[in-house]
Short mmCIF file of C-alpha atoms in Angstrom, two decimals:
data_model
loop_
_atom_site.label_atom_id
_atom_site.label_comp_id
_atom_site.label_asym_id
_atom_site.label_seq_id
_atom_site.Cartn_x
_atom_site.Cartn_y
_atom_site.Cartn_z
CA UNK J 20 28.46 3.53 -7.51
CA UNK J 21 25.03 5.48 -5.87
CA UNK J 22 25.09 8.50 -7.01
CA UNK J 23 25.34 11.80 -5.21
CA UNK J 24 22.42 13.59 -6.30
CA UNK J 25 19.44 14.66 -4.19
CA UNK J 26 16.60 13.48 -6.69
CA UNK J 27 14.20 10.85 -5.61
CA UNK J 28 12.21 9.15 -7.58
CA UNK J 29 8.80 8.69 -6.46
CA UNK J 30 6.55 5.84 -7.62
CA UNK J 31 3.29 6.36 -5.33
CA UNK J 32 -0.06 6.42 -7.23
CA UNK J 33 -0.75 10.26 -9.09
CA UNK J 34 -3.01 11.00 -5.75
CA UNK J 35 -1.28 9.80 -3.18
CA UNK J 36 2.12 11.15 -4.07
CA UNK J 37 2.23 15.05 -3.83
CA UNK J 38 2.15 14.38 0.30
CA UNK J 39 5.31 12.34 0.21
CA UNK J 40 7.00 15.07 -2.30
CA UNK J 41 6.41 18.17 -0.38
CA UNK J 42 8.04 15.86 2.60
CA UNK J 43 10.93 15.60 0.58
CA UNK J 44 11.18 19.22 -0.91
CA UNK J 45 10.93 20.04 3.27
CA UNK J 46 13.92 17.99 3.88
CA UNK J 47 15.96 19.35 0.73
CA UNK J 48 15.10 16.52 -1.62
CA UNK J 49 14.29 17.13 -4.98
CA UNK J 50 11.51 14.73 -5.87
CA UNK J 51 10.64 13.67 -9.15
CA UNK J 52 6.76 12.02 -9.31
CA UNK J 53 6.79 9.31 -11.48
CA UNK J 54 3.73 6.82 -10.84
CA UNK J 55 3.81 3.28 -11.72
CA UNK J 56 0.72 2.40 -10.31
CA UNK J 57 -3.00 3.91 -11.96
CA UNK J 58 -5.72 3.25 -9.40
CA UNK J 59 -9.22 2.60 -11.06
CA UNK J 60 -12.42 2.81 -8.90
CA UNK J 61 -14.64 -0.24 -9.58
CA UNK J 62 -18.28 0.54 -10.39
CA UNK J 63 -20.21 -0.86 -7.43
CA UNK J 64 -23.15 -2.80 -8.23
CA UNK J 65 -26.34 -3.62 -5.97
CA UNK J 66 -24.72 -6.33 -4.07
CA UNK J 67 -21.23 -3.78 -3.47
CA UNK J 68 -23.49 -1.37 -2.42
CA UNK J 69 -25.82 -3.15 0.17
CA UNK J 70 -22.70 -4.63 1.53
CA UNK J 71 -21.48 -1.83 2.78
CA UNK J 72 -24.77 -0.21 3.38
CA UNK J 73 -25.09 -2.94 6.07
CA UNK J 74 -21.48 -3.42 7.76
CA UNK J 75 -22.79 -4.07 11.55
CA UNK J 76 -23.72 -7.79 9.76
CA UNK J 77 -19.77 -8.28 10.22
CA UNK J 78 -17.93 -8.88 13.48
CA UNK J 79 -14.98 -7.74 11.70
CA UNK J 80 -14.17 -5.18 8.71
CA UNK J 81 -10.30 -5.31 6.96
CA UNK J 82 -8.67 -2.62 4.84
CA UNK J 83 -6.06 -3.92 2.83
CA UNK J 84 -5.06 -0.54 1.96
CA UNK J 85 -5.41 3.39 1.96
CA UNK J 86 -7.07 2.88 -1.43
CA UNK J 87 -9.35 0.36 -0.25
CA UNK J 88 -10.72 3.41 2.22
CA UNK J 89 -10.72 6.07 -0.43
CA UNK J 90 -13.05 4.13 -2.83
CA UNK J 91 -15.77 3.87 0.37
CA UNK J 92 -15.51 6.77 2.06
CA UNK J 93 -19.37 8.00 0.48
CA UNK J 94 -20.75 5.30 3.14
CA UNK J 95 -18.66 6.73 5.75
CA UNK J 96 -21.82 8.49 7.71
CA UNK J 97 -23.22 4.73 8.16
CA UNK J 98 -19.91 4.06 10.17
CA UNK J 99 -18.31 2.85 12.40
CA UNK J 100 -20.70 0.26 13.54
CA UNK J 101 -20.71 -0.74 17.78
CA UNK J 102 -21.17 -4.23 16.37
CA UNK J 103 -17.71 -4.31 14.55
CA UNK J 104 -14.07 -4.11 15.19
CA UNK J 105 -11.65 -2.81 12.17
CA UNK J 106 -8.72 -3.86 10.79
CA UNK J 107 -5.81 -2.08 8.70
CA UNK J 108 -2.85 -4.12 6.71
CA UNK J 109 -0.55 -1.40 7.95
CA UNK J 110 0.05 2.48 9.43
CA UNK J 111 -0.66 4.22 6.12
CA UNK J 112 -4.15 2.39 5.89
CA UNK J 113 -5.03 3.03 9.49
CA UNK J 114 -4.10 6.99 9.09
CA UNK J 115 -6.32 6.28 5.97
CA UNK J 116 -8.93 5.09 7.93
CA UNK J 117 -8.83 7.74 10.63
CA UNK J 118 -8.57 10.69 8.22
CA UNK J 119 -11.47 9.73 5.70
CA UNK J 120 -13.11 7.61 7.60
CA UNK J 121 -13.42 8.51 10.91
CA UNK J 122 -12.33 4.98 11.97
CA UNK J 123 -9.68 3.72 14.75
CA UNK J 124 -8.61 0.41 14.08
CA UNK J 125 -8.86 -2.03 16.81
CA UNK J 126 -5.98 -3.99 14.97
CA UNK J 127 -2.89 -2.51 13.39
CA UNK J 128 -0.81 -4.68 11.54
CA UNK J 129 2.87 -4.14 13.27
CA UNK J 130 6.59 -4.28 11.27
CA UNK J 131 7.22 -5.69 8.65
CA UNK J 132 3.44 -4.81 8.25
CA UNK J 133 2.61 -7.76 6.52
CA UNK J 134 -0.50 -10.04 6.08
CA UNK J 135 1.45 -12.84 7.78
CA UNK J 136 2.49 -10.57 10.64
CA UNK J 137 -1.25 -9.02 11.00
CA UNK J 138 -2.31 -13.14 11.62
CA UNK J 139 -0.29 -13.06 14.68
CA UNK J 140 -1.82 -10.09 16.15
CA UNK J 141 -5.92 -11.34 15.66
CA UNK J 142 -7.45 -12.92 18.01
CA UNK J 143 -7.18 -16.66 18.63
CA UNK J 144 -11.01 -17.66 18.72
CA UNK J 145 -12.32 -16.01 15.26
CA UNK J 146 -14.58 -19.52 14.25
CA UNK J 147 -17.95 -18.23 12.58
CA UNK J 148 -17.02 -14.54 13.11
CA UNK J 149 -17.85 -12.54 9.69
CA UNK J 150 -15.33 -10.22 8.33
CA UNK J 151 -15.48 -8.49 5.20
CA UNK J 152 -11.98 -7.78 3.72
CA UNK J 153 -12.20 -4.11 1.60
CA UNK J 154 -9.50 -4.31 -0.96
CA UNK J 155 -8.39 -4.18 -4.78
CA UNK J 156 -8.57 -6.63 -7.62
CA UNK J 157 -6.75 -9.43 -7.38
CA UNK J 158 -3.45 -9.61 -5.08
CA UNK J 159 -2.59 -12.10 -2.74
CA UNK J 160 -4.93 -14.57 -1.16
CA UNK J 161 -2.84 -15.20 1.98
CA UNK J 162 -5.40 -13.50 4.45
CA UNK J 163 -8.38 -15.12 2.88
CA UNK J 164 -7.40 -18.11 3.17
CA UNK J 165 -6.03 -18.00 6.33
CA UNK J 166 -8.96 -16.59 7.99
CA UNK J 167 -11.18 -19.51 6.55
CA UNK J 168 -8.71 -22.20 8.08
CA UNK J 169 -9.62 -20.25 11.68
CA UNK J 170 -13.40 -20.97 10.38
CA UNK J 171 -14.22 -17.32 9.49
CA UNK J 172 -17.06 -16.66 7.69
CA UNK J 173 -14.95 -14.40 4.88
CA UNK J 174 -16.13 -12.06 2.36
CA UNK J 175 -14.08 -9.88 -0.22
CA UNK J 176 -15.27 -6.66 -1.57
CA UNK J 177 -13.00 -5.36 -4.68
CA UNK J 178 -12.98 -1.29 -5.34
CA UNK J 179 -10.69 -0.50 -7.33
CA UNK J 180 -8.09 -1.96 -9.71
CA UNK J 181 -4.50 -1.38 -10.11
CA UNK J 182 -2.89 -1.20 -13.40
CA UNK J 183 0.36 0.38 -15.65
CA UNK J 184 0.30 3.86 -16.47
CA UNK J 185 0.75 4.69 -20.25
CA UNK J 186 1.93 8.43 -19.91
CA UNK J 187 5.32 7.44 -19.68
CA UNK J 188 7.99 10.91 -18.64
CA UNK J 189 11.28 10.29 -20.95
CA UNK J 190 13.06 12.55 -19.03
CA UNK J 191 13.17 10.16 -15.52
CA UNK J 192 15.10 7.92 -18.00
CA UNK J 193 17.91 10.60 -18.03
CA UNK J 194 17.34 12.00 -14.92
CA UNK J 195 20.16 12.10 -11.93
CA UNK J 196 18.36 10.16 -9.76
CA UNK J 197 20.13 8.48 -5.73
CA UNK J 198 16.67 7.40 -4.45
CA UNK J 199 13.68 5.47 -5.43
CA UNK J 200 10.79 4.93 -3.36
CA UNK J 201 8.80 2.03 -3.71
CA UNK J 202 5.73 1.10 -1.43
CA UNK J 203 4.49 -2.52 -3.04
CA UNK J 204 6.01 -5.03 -5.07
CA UNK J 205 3.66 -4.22 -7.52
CA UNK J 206 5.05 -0.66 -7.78
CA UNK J 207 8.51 -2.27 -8.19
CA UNK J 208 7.36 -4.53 -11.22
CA UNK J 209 5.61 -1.81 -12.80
CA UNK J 210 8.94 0.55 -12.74
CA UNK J 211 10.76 -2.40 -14.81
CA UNK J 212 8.39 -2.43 -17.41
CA UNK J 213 8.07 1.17 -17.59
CA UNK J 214 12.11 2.02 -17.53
CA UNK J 215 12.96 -1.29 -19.79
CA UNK J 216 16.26 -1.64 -20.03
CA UNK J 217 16.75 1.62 -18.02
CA UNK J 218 16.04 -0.26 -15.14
CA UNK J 219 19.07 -2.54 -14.50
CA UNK J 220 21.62 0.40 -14.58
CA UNK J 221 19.20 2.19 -12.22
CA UNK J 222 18.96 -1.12 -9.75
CA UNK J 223 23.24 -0.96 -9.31
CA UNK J 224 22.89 2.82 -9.06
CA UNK J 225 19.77 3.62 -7.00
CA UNK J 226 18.84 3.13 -3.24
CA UNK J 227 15.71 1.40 -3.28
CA UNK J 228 14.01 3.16 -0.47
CA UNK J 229 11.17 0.28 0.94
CA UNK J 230 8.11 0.13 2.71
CA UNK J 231 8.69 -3.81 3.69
CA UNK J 232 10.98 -6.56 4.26
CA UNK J 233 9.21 -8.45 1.86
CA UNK J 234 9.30 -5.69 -0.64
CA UNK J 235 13.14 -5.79 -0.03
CA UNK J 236 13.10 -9.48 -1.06
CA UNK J 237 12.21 -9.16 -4.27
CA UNK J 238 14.15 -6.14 -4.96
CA UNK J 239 17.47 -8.20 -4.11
CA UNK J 240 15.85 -10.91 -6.46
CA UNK J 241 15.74 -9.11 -9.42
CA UNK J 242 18.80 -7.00 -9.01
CA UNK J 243 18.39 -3.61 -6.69
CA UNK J 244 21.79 -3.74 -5.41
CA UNK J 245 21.14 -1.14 -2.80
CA UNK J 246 18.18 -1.29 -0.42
CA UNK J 247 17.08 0.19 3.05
CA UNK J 248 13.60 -0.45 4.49
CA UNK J 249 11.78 2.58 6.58
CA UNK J 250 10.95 2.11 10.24
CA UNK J 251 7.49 2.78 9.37
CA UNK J 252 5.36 2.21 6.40
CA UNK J 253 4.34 5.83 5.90
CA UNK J 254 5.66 8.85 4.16
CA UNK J 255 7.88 10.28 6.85
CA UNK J 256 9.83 6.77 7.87
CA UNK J 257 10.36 7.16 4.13
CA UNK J 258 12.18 10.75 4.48
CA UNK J 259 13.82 9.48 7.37
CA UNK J 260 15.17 6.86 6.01
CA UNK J 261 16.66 8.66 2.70
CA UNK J 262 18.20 11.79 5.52
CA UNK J 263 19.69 8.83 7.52
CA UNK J 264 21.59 7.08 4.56
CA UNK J 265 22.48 10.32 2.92
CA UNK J 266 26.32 10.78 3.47
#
């Protein structure tokens, strides 16, 4: 049974998350900030740092995320370069990009705002173009590699890391909560380990509230027995899509 509360739970990183909860305290929601993702800047050595004091060397520049723009925006006065177009992995990144960066993307991944789905929106003749692909520590290697088989010339450039938050809040354990917002599949796995066996009473009870079709995937996987995917991946799809399902 989902329950009728108006508490949502919201997973997004400490910084990124007070945006999203005054959006929901607007609408009448009653969020509840509960991060499962810690971002950690990366020190940037002398090779990080000329990289991205030089960007016109790359015909194209990809931001796999908003974070990936935070941790550069100090080299922001040496951009945007004539030379280069810019890429962003999905809405949130390109608003990112614009807002700290100054920065329109050229390309715009489009729903479900995936890597697979950004492939199909690139141009067709990318052999020996450079691109440098901004992101965090480890993830997937999907674009990567698929860039190289179109004989790109591909770089990665890791700024921050992503890992579990220790200061756990007991009191989201008791909590009356109808919605959960997830943005990441990491953000879903972290919430499992955090809640424990919390968790699986909280999958049948909860609508999982998701940035992606792929996110939804694994939430079906590993229990989340009710799911709805925003029209957008940005904070107000996510309000709109918690108002719409709301009886």
């Amino acid at each position: 049974m989902i329950s009728p509360s108006n508490h949502v739970l919201v997973t997004r990183p400490a910084h990124q998350s007070q945006q999203l909860c005054e959006c929901l305290l607007e609408a009448g929601f009653k969020p509840i900030a509960f991060p499962t993702i810690d971002i950690v800047p990366l020190s940037l050595d002398h090779n990080k740092k000329y990289i991205l004091e030089n960007i016109s060397t790359f015909d194209f520049v990809l931001f796999i995320s908003a974070n990936a723009v935070h941790q550069v925006t100090a080299y922001k006065t040496l951009w945007p370069s004539d030379n280069t177009r810019y890429i962003a992995i999905g809405p949130s990144t390109a608003e990112a990009m614009v807002a700290s960066l100054a920065i329109t993307p050229d390309f715009i991944s489009s729903k479900p705002f995936s890597s697979e789905q950004l492939m199909t929106q690139l141009p067709s003749q990318l052999a020996d173009k450079r691109i440098l692909i901004i992101k965090g520590e480890g993830g997937r290697d999907f674009l990567a590699n698929e860039l190289k088989n179109k004989g790109m010339i591909v770089k990665t450039l890791d700024t921050y890391r992503r890992s579990l938050p220790t200061n756990i809040a007991p009191h989201v354990k008791h909590a009356d909560i109808a919605y959960i917002t997830i943005t990441s599949i990491l953000a879903l796995k972290n919430l499992t380990l955090l809640l424990q066996d919390d968790f699986s009473t909280m999958a049948k009870r909860c609508v999982f509230v998701l940035f992606s079709e792929r996110i939804e995937q694994y939430a079906k996987q590993i229990g989340c027995t009710h799911t709805i995917v925003s029209n957008n991946a940005n904070n107000d799809s996510l309000v709109q899509a918690i108002k719409q399902s709301t009886p």
